[in-house]
Structure formats: C-alpha cells, structure tokens
DNA sequence: ATGACAAACTTTGTTTGA
C-alpha cells in the first residue's frame, strides 16, 4: 500500500496538477493539506471518477485537509482533540481495512507558528502537545497508524539548506524541536529517515528568490508511524519532479510504501 | 540593503504562508 502526503496549496489552483499526479502515481491513499476550500466547494467529481473515496475537513480561504483512498473508509474523525475552541481545519483521521488488519491514516497540517512572538507560536506549541496526547492514546490500541502531513517542523540540520538562515524560525528552534522529539519519543518512527540517511533532501522550496532552482529547500512533510506500522515499512521517497511542473505547489508529495494491501 | 512569489478574499489592496 502506497500512502502519499502532499501540501497542494489550494485545490482550486492545483486541481489539474493533482489529477495528473493521481493518474501518474495512482497512490492507494493521498493525504492532502492546505486545500483552502470549504467542503461544499471542493471539486470532487474528477477525483471520484478516478476511483477514490474522498473525505475533507475544510474551511474558508486557509488550511483544510483531505483524505483520498481507493478503499472505502470504515470511519472518519475530524479535528484534533484537546481544544474545543480550535476552529482551524488541520486534522482528519480515516480507518481502512487491510490484509494486515486495521490501518489508521491521518492527514494533518501542523500550524506554521510564525512570527514567533505572536499568539501564533504558542498556538503551534499547544497543537503539538495535543498531538502528543493523541499519539499516546492511539498507541494504547497497539494498531498500525500513519500520521502523515505538513508538520512545519525541520527535524535536524540535515533537513535544511542553511542551518543559520532557519535557526530561530518557528519551524526550527529549540521549543519546536523539543516537542517534535517528544512526539517521536511516544514511540513513533519517522519513515523517511528510517529509509534514507542522505542529508539535504527537501520537500518544500519557497516560491521566492529562486529557491527551487538553487535547491534552497527544507524537509517539513513527514510520515510518523506507530510500531505496528513501522513493522510494515518498505520505503519512503520524495517525489521532487512535481516541483518542476507548470503552476506547482511549493511542496512536493512524499510517498510511503507499507507491506500491506 | 532590499525584495523577491503565490493564493484567496477582504478584490485593483490585504492577509497568509514558510
């Protein structure tokens, strides 16, 4: 089973790219972020015509996540627990049946948190603490799950083109990395780094300043696996060619392969 | 030293993103 995560930066702007990519790669599951659409306006038909079941958790203008799956979802849960006042659409969980048992797949869009010093940064840290709690509770089930998404976290200096340029940013500073490590320490495996120790491979390149042609990127889109999912890990790769397409997102898809059907 | 790019809506500027 192949499970992609991709921040598409707007379904309206990326609809044709998404369709072309789904036809080309044919992932079993796709976790999308920044759909930037309310659920009622999400263009479903062409995606469903490719054979995908589609569930969204959208909001107007910003944020928004979606799950696509060739298999039907047994259950869908929207919103990350822990703060009923949080109105931002950043989390959707689906449960699938596989030949190795149930598999939970989450598409998440972790808050950016910039600028540090505004209310946005403590919102990010609070969201990460809620995700840690979610992970601890789900791990008690001892089932396979995949937390896939745009984490807005640069895990290590190997995941940026320039440590000094990024250090201190909300994506790459002590408090952020402490909580990311705490999340991993609940018992999760970061799939890409479990498969590939080559430094300076990225999943995001800014639209500005020629960041893509100069390869000034960061790796912030991740799959975190429960132990039961990590036992099924076969591979994980960044599909960077998509960044060269016409009208690209600033993120590229990252594709996880698990040994289940 | 500065700005630089894209998307959506608040739409001919502003807000957000990273």
Coordinates of N, CA and C in Angstrom, one line a residue, chain A residues 23-225:
Chain A
X23 N -3.2 10.2 -11.6 CA -3.2 9.3 -12.7 C -1.9 8.7 -12.9
X24 N -0.8 9.5 -12.7 CA 0.5 9.0 -12.9 C 1.0 8.1 -11.8
X25 N 0.7 8.5 -10.6 CA 1.3 7.7 -9.4 C 0.3 6.7 -8.9
X26 N -1.0 7.0 -9.0 CA -2.0 6.1 -8.5 C -1.8 5.6 -7.1
X27 N -1.6 6.5 -6.1 CA -1.4 6.1 -4.7 C -2.7 5.4 -4.2
X28 N -2.5 4.5 -3.3 CA -3.7 3.9 -2.6 C -4.4 4.9 -1.7
X29 N -3.6 5.8 -1.1 CA -4.1 6.8 -0.2 C -3.3 8.1 -0.4
X30 N -4.0 9.2 -0.4 CA -3.4 10.5 -0.5 C -3.9 11.4 0.6
X31 N -2.9 11.9 1.4 CA -3.3 12.9 2.5 C -2.9 14.3 2.0
X32 N -3.9 15.1 1.8 CA -3.7 16.4 1.3 C -3.8 17.5 2.4
X33 N -3.0 18.6 2.2 CA -3.1 19.7 3.2 C -3.3 21.0 2.4
X34 N -3.7 22.0 3.1 CA -4.0 23.3 2.5 C -4.9 23.3 1.3
X35 N -6.0 22.6 1.5 CA -7.0 22.6 0.4 C -7.6 24.0 0.2
X36 N -7.6 24.8 1.2 CA -8.1 26.2 1.1 C -9.5 26.2 0.5
X37 N -10.3 25.4 0.9 CA -11.7 25.3 0.4 C -12.6 24.8 1.5
X38 N -13.9 25.3 1.4 CA -14.9 24.7 2.3 C -15.3 23.4 1.6
X39 N -15.9 22.5 2.5 CA -16.2 21.2 2.0 C -17.2 21.2 0.8
X40 N -18.1 22.1 0.9 CA -19.2 22.2 -0.2 C -18.6 22.5 -1.6
X41 N -17.5 23.3 -1.6 CA -17.0 23.7 -2.9 C -15.8 22.9 -3.4
X42 N -15.5 21.8 -2.6 CA -14.3 21.0 -3.0 C -14.7 20.3 -4.3
X43 N -13.9 20.4 -5.4 CA -14.3 19.7 -6.7 C -14.0 18.2 -6.6
X44 N -15.1 17.5 -6.3 CA -15.0 16.1 -6.0 C -15.0 15.2 -7.3
X45 N -15.7 15.6 -8.3 CA -16.1 14.6 -9.3 C -15.0 13.9 -10.0
X46 N -14.0 14.7 -10.5 CA -12.9 14.1 -11.3 C -12.1 13.2 -10.5
X47 N -11.9 13.5 -9.2 CA -11.2 12.7 -8.3 C -11.9 11.4 -8.0
X48 N -13.2 11.5 -7.8 CA -14.0 10.3 -7.6 C -14.1 9.4 -8.8
X49 N -14.1 10.1 -10.0 CA -14.1 9.3 -11.3 C -12.8 8.5 -11.4
X50 N -11.7 8.9 -10.8 CA -10.5 8.1 -10.8 C -10.6 6.9 -9.8
X51 N -11.7 6.8 -9.1 CA -11.8 5.6 -8.2 C -11.5 5.9 -6.7
X52 N -11.4 7.2 -6.4 CA -11.1 7.5 -5.0 C -12.3 7.8 -4.2
X53 N -12.3 7.3 -2.9 CA -13.2 7.8 -1.9 C -12.6 9.1 -1.3
X54 N -13.4 10.1 -1.0 CA -12.8 11.4 -0.7 C -13.5 11.9 0.6
X55 N -12.7 12.3 1.6 CA -13.3 13.0 2.8 C -12.5 14.2 3.0
X56 N -13.2 15.3 3.3 CA -12.5 16.6 3.5 C -12.8 17.2 4.9
X57 N -11.9 18.0 5.4 CA -12.2 18.9 6.5 C -11.7 20.2 6.1
X58 N -12.6 21.0 5.6 CA -12.1 22.3 5.0 C -12.6 23.5 5.8
X59 N -12.1 24.7 5.4 CA -12.6 25.9 5.9 C -12.3 27.0 4.8
X60 N -12.9 28.2 5.0 CA -12.8 29.2 4.0 C -11.4 29.7 3.9
X61 N -10.9 29.8 2.7 CA -9.6 30.6 2.4 C -8.3 29.9 2.8
X62 N -8.3 29.3 4.0 CA -7.0 28.8 4.5 C -7.1 27.4 5.1
X63 N -6.0 26.8 5.3 CA -5.9 25.5 6.0 C -6.7 24.5 5.2
X64 N -7.3 23.5 5.9 CA -8.1 22.5 5.3 C -7.3 21.2 4.9
X65 N -7.8 20.1 5.2 CA -7.1 18.8 4.9 C -8.1 17.8 4.2
X66 N -7.5 16.8 3.5 CA -8.4 15.8 2.9 C -7.7 14.5 2.9
X67 N -8.5 13.4 2.8 CA -8.1 12.1 2.6 C -8.7 11.5 1.4
X68 N -7.9 10.9 0.5 CA -8.3 10.1 -0.6 C -7.9 8.7 -0.5
X69 N -8.8 7.8 -0.8 CA -8.4 6.4 -0.7 C -9.2 5.5 -1.7
X70 N -8.5 4.6 -2.3 CA -9.1 3.6 -3.2 C -10.0 2.7 -2.5
X71 N -9.7 2.4 -1.2 CA -10.6 1.6 -0.4 C -11.5 2.5 0.4
X72 N -12.7 2.0 0.7 CA -13.6 2.8 1.5 C -13.1 3.0 2.9
X73 N -13.5 4.1 3.5 CA -13.1 4.4 4.9 C -14.2 3.7 5.8
X74 N -13.7 3.0 6.8 CA -14.6 2.4 7.8 C -15.1 3.4 8.7
X75 N -14.3 4.5 8.9 CA -14.7 5.5 9.9 C -13.9 6.8 9.6
X76 N -14.4 7.9 9.9 CA -13.7 9.2 9.7 C -13.9 10.0 10.9
X77 N -12.8 10.6 11.4 CA -12.8 11.6 12.5 C -12.2 12.9 12.1
X78 N -12.9 14.0 12.4 CA -12.3 15.3 12.1 C -11.9 16.0 13.4
X79 N -10.9 16.8 13.3 CA -10.5 17.7 14.4 C -9.6 16.9 15.4
X80 N -8.5 17.6 15.8 CA -7.6 17.0 16.8 C -8.2 17.3 18.2
X81 N -8.4 16.3 19.0 CA -9.0 16.6 20.3 C -8.1 17.5 21.2
X82 N -8.7 18.0 22.3 CA -7.9 18.7 23.3 C -8.2 20.2 23.4
X83 N -8.9 20.7 22.4 CA -9.2 22.2 22.5 C -10.5 22.4 21.6
X84 N -11.6 22.5 22.3 CA -12.9 22.6 21.6 C -13.0 24.0 20.9
X85 N -12.2 25.0 21.4 CA -12.3 26.3 20.8 C -11.4 26.5 19.6
X86 N -10.7 25.4 19.2 CA -9.8 25.5 18.0 C -10.7 25.3 16.7
X87 N -10.9 26.3 16.0 CA -11.7 26.3 14.8 C -11.0 26.0 13.5
X88 N -9.6 25.8 13.6 CA -8.9 25.7 12.3 C -8.9 24.2 11.9
X89 N -9.1 24.0 10.6 CA -9.3 22.7 10.0 C -7.9 22.1 9.6
X90 N -7.4 21.3 10.5 CA -6.0 20.8 10.3 C -5.8 19.3 10.5
X91 N -6.9 18.6 10.7 CA -6.7 17.2 11.1 C -7.9 16.4 10.6
X92 N -7.6 15.3 9.9 CA -8.7 14.3 9.6 C -8.1 12.9 9.6
X93 N -8.8 12.0 10.3 CA -8.3 10.6 10.5 C -9.3 9.6 9.8
X94 N -8.8 8.7 9.0 CA -9.6 7.7 8.4 C -9.1 6.3 8.8
X95 N -10.0 5.4 8.9 CA -9.7 4.0 9.2 C -10.0 3.1 8.0
X96 N -9.0 2.3 7.6 CA -9.1 1.4 6.5 C -8.9 0.0 6.9
X97 N -9.4 -1.0 6.2 CA -9.2 -2.4 6.4 C -8.1 -2.9 5.5
X98 N -7.1 -3.5 6.0 CA -6.0 -4.1 5.1 C -5.9 -5.6 5.4
X99 N -5.1 -6.3 4.6 CA -4.9 -7.7 4.8 C -4.1 -7.9 6.1
X100 N -3.5 -6.9 6.7 CA -2.7 -7.0 7.9 C -3.5 -6.4 9.1
X101 N -4.8 -6.1 8.9 CA -5.6 -5.6 10.0 C -5.9 -4.1 9.7
X102 N -6.6 -3.5 10.7 CA -7.0 -2.1 10.5 C -5.8 -1.1 10.4
X103 N -5.9 -0.1 9.6 CA -4.9 0.9 9.5 C -5.5 2.3 9.6
X104 N -5.0 3.1 10.5 CA -5.5 4.5 10.7 C -4.5 5.4 9.9
X105 N -5.1 6.3 9.1 CA -4.3 7.2 8.4 C -4.8 8.6 8.7
X106 N -3.9 9.5 9.1 CA -4.2 10.9 9.5 C -3.6 11.8 8.4
X107 N -4.3 12.8 7.9 CA -3.8 13.9 7.2 C -3.8 15.1 8.1
X108 N -2.6 15.6 8.4 CA -2.5 16.8 9.4 C -1.7 17.9 8.8
X109 N -2.1 19.1 9.2 CA -1.5 20.3 8.8 C -1.1 21.1 10.1
X110 N 0.1 20.9 10.6 CA 0.5 21.4 11.8 C 0.8 22.9 11.7
X111 N 0.3 23.7 12.6 CA 0.5 25.2 12.4 C 1.9 25.6 12.2
X112 N 2.0 26.6 11.3 CA 3.3 27.2 11.0 C 4.0 27.8 12.2
X113 N 3.3 28.7 12.9 CA 3.8 29.3 14.1 C 4.5 30.6 14.0
X114 N 4.8 31.1 12.7 CA 5.4 32.4 12.6 C 4.4 33.5 12.5
X115 N 4.7 34.7 13.0 CA 6.0 35.0 13.6 C 6.1 34.6 15.0
X116 N 7.2 34.1 15.4 CA 7.5 33.8 16.8 C 7.3 35.1 17.6
X117 N 6.7 35.1 18.7 CA 6.4 36.3 19.5 C 5.0 36.8 19.4
X118 N 4.3 36.2 18.4 CA 2.8 36.5 18.3 C 2.1 35.3 18.9
X119 N 0.8 35.4 19.0 CA -0.1 34.3 19.5 C 0.0 33.0 18.6
X120 N 0.6 33.2 17.4 CA 0.7 32.0 16.5 C 1.6 31.0 17.0
X121 N 2.7 31.4 17.7 CA 3.7 30.4 18.1 C 3.2 29.5 19.3
X122 N 2.6 30.2 20.3 CA 2.1 29.3 21.4 C 0.9 28.4 20.8
X123 N 0.2 28.9 19.8 CA -0.9 28.0 19.2 C -0.2 26.8 18.6
X124 N 0.9 27.0 17.9 CA 1.6 25.8 17.3 C 2.1 24.9 18.4
X125 N 2.7 25.4 19.5 CA 3.2 24.5 20.5 C 2.1 23.8 21.2
X126 N 0.9 24.5 21.4 CA -0.2 23.8 22.1 C -0.8 22.7 21.2
X127 N -0.8 22.9 19.9 CA -1.2 21.9 18.9 C -0.3 20.7 18.9
X128 N 1.0 20.9 19.0 CA 1.9 19.8 19.1 C 1.7 19.0 20.4
X129 N 1.4 19.7 21.5 CA 1.1 19.0 22.8 C -0.1 18.1 22.7
X130 N -1.1 18.7 22.0 CA -2.3 17.9 21.7 C -2.1 16.7 20.9
X131 N -1.2 16.8 19.9 CA -0.8 15.7 19.0 C -0.1 14.6 19.8
X132 N 0.8 15.0 20.7 CA 1.5 14.1 21.6 C 0.5 13.3 22.4
X133 N -0.5 14.0 23.0 CA -1.6 13.3 23.7 C -2.4 12.3 22.8
X134 N -2.7 12.8 21.6 CA -3.4 11.9 20.7 C -2.6 10.6 20.4
X135 N -1.3 10.8 20.2 CA -0.4 9.7 19.9 C -0.4 8.7 21.0
X136 N -0.2 9.2 22.3 CA -0.2 8.3 23.4 C -1.5 7.5 23.5
X137 N -2.6 8.1 23.3 CA -3.9 7.4 23.4 C -4.0 6.4 22.3
X138 N -3.7 6.7 21.1 CA -3.8 5.8 20.0 C -2.8 4.6 20.1
X139 N -1.6 4.9 20.6 CA -0.6 3.8 20.8 C -1.1 2.7 21.7
X140 N -2.0 3.1 22.7 CA -2.5 2.1 23.6 C -3.3 1.0 22.9
X141 N -3.9 1.4 21.7 CA -4.6 0.4 20.9 C -3.7 -0.7 20.3
X142 N -2.4 -0.4 20.2 CA -1.5 -1.3 19.6 C -1.9 -1.7 18.2
X143 N -2.3 -0.7 17.4 CA -2.6 -0.9 16.0 C -1.7 -0.1 15.1
X144 N -1.7 -0.4 13.8 CA -1.0 0.4 12.9 C -1.6 1.7 12.6
X145 N -0.8 2.8 12.7 CA -1.3 4.1 12.3 C -0.2 4.9 11.6
X146 N -0.6 5.8 10.7 CA 0.3 6.7 10.0 C -0.2 8.1 10.2
X147 N 0.7 8.9 10.8 CA 0.4 10.3 10.9 C 1.2 11.0 9.8
X148 N 0.5 11.4 8.8 CA 1.1 12.0 7.6 C 0.7 13.5 7.4
X149 N 1.7 14.3 7.0 CA 1.2 15.6 6.8 C 2.4 16.6 6.7
X150 N 1.9 17.9 6.6 CA 2.9 19.0 6.7 C 3.0 19.4 8.1
X151 N 4.2 19.0 8.7 CA 4.4 19.3 10.1 C 4.9 20.7 10.4
X152 N 5.4 21.4 9.4 CA 6.0 22.7 9.6 C 7.1 22.6 10.7
X153 N 7.9 21.5 10.6 CA 9.0 21.2 11.5 C 10.2 20.7 10.7
X154 N 11.3 21.4 10.8 CA 12.6 20.9 10.2 C 13.3 20.1 11.3
X155 N 13.3 18.7 11.1 CA 13.8 17.9 12.3 C 15.2 18.1 12.7
X156 N 16.1 18.3 11.7 CA 17.5 18.4 12.0 C 18.2 19.3 11.0
X157 N 19.5 19.6 11.3 CA 20.2 20.5 10.4 C 20.4 19.8 9.0
X158 N 20.3 18.5 8.9 CA 20.4 17.8 7.6 C 19.2 18.1 6.8
X159 N 18.1 18.6 7.4 CA 16.9 18.8 6.6 C 16.7 20.3 6.2
X160 N 17.7 21.0 6.2 CA 17.7 22.4 5.6 C 18.9 22.7 4.8
X161 N 18.8 23.6 3.9 CA 19.9 24.0 3.1 C 20.8 24.9 3.8
X162 N 20.3 25.5 4.9 CA 21.1 26.5 5.6 C 20.7 26.6 7.1
X163 N 21.4 25.9 8.0 CA 21.0 25.9 9.4 C 20.9 27.4 10.0
X164 N 21.9 28.2 9.6 CA 21.9 29.5 10.2 C 20.8 30.4 9.8
X165 N 20.4 30.2 8.5 CA 19.3 31.0 8.0 C 18.0 30.7 8.6
X166 N 17.8 29.4 9.0 CA 16.5 29.0 9.5 C 16.4 29.0 11.0
X167 N 17.6 28.8 11.7 CA 17.5 28.6 13.2 C 16.9 29.9 13.8
X168 N 15.9 29.6 14.7 CA 15.1 30.7 15.3 C 13.8 30.8 14.7
X169 N 13.6 30.4 13.5 CA 12.2 30.4 12.9 C 11.3 29.4 13.6
X170 N 10.0 29.6 13.5 CA 9.1 28.8 14.3 C 9.2 27.3 13.8
X171 N 9.7 27.1 12.6 CA 9.9 25.7 12.1 C 11.1 25.0 12.6
X172 N 12.0 25.8 13.2 CA 13.4 25.2 13.5 C 14.0 26.0 14.7
X173 N 13.5 25.7 15.9 CA 14.1 26.3 17.1 C 13.8 25.4 18.3
X174 N 14.4 25.7 19.4 CA 14.5 24.7 20.4 C 13.1 24.1 20.9
X175 N 12.2 25.1 21.2 CA 10.9 24.6 21.7 C 10.2 23.7 20.7
X176 N 10.3 24.1 19.4 CA 9.6 23.3 18.4 C 10.2 21.9 18.3
X177 N 11.6 21.8 18.3 CA 12.2 20.5 18.1 C 12.1 19.7 19.4
X178 N 12.1 20.3 20.6 CA 11.8 19.6 21.8 C 10.5 18.8 21.7
X179 N 9.5 19.5 21.2 CA 8.1 18.9 21.2 C 8.1 17.8 20.1
X180 N 8.8 18.1 19.0 CA 8.8 17.1 17.9 C 9.5 15.8 18.4
X181 N 10.6 16.0 19.1 CA 11.3 14.8 19.7 C 10.4 14.1 20.7
X182 N 9.7 14.9 21.5 CA 8.8 14.3 22.5 C 7.7 13.5 21.8
X183 N 7.2 14.0 20.6 CA 6.2 13.2 19.8 C 6.8 11.9 19.3
X184 N 8.0 12.0 18.8 CA 8.7 10.7 18.3 C 8.9 9.8 19.5
X185 N 9.2 10.3 20.7 CA 9.5 9.5 21.8 C 8.3 8.8 22.4
X186 N 7.1 9.2 22.0 CA 5.9 8.4 22.4 C 6.0 7.0 21.8
X187 N 6.9 6.8 20.7 CA 7.1 5.5 20.2 C 6.9 5.5 18.7
X188 N 7.1 6.6 18.0 CA 6.8 6.7 16.6 C 8.1 6.7 15.8
X189 N 8.0 6.2 14.5 CA 9.2 6.2 13.6 C 8.9 7.2 12.5
X190 N 9.9 8.0 12.2 CA 9.8 8.9 11.1 C 10.3 8.2 9.8
X191 N 9.3 7.9 9.0 CA 9.5 6.9 7.9 C 10.7 7.3 7.0
X192 N 10.7 8.5 6.5 CA 11.7 8.9 5.5 C 13.2 8.6 6.1
X193 N 13.4 9.1 7.3 CA 14.7 9.0 7.9 C 15.1 7.5 8.2
X194 N 14.0 6.7 8.4 CA 14.3 5.3 8.7 C 14.8 4.6 7.4
X195 N 14.5 5.2 6.3 CA 14.8 4.6 5.0 C 16.0 5.2 4.3
X196 N 16.3 6.5 4.7 CA 17.3 7.2 3.8 C 18.1 8.2 4.7
X197 N 19.4 8.0 4.8 CA 20.2 8.9 5.7 C 20.9 10.0 4.9
X198 N 20.6 10.1 3.6 CA 21.2 11.2 2.8 C 20.8 12.6 3.3
X199 N 21.8 13.4 3.6 CA 21.4 14.8 4.0 C 20.9 15.7 2.9
X200 N 20.2 16.7 3.3 CA 19.9 17.8 2.3 C 19.0 17.3 1.2
X201 N 17.9 16.6 1.6 CA 16.8 16.3 0.7 C 15.6 17.0 1.3
X202 N 14.8 17.6 0.4 CA 13.8 18.5 0.8 C 12.4 18.2 0.3
X203 N 11.4 18.8 0.9 CA 10.0 18.6 0.5 C 9.3 19.9 0.2
X204 N 10.0 21.0 0.5 CA 9.4 22.4 0.3 C 10.5 23.3 -0.2
X205 N 10.2 24.1 -1.2 CA 11.0 25.1 -1.7 C 10.2 26.4 -1.9
X206 N 10.5 27.5 -1.3 CA 9.8 28.7 -1.4 C 9.6 29.1 -2.8
X207 N 8.5 29.8 -3.1 CA 8.3 30.4 -4.5 C 9.3 31.5 -4.7
X208 N 9.8 32.1 -3.7 CA 10.6 33.3 -3.8 C 12.1 33.1 -4.0
X209 N 12.7 34.1 -4.6 CA 14.2 34.1 -4.6 C 14.9 32.9 -5.3
X210 N 14.1 32.3 -6.2 CA 14.7 31.2 -6.9 C 15.1 30.0 -6.0
X211 N 14.3 29.8 -5.0 CA 14.7 28.8 -4.0 C 14.7 27.4 -4.7
X212 N 13.8 27.1 -5.6 CA 13.8 25.8 -6.3 C 15.0 25.6 -7.2
X213 N 15.3 26.4 -8.1 CA 16.5 26.2 -9.0 C 17.8 26.2 -8.2
X214 N 17.8 26.9 -7.1 CA 19.0 27.0 -6.3 C 19.0 25.9 -5.2
X215 N 18.0 25.0 -5.2 CA 17.8 23.9 -4.2 C 17.9 24.4 -2.7
X216 N 17.3 25.6 -2.5 CA 17.3 26.1 -1.1 C 16.0 25.7 -0.5
X217 N 16.0 24.4 0.0 CA 14.7 23.8 0.5 C 14.8 23.4 1.9
X218 N 13.7 22.9 2.4 CA 13.6 22.3 3.8 C 12.7 21.1 3.7
X219 N 12.9 20.2 4.6 CA 12.1 18.9 4.7 C 11.2 19.0 5.9
X220 N 9.9 19.3 5.6 CA 8.9 19.5 6.6 C 7.7 18.6 6.5
X221 N 7.6 17.8 5.5 CA 6.5 16.9 5.2 C 6.9 15.5 5.6
X222 N 6.2 14.9 6.6 CA 6.6 13.7 7.2 C 5.5 12.7 7.3
X223 N 6.0 11.4 7.4 CA 5.1 10.3 7.8 C 5.6 9.8 9.2
X224 N 4.8 9.8 10.2 CA 5.2 9.2 11.5 C 4.4 7.9 11.7
X225 N 5.1 6.8 12.0 CA 4.5 5.5 12.1 C 4.4 5.0 13.5

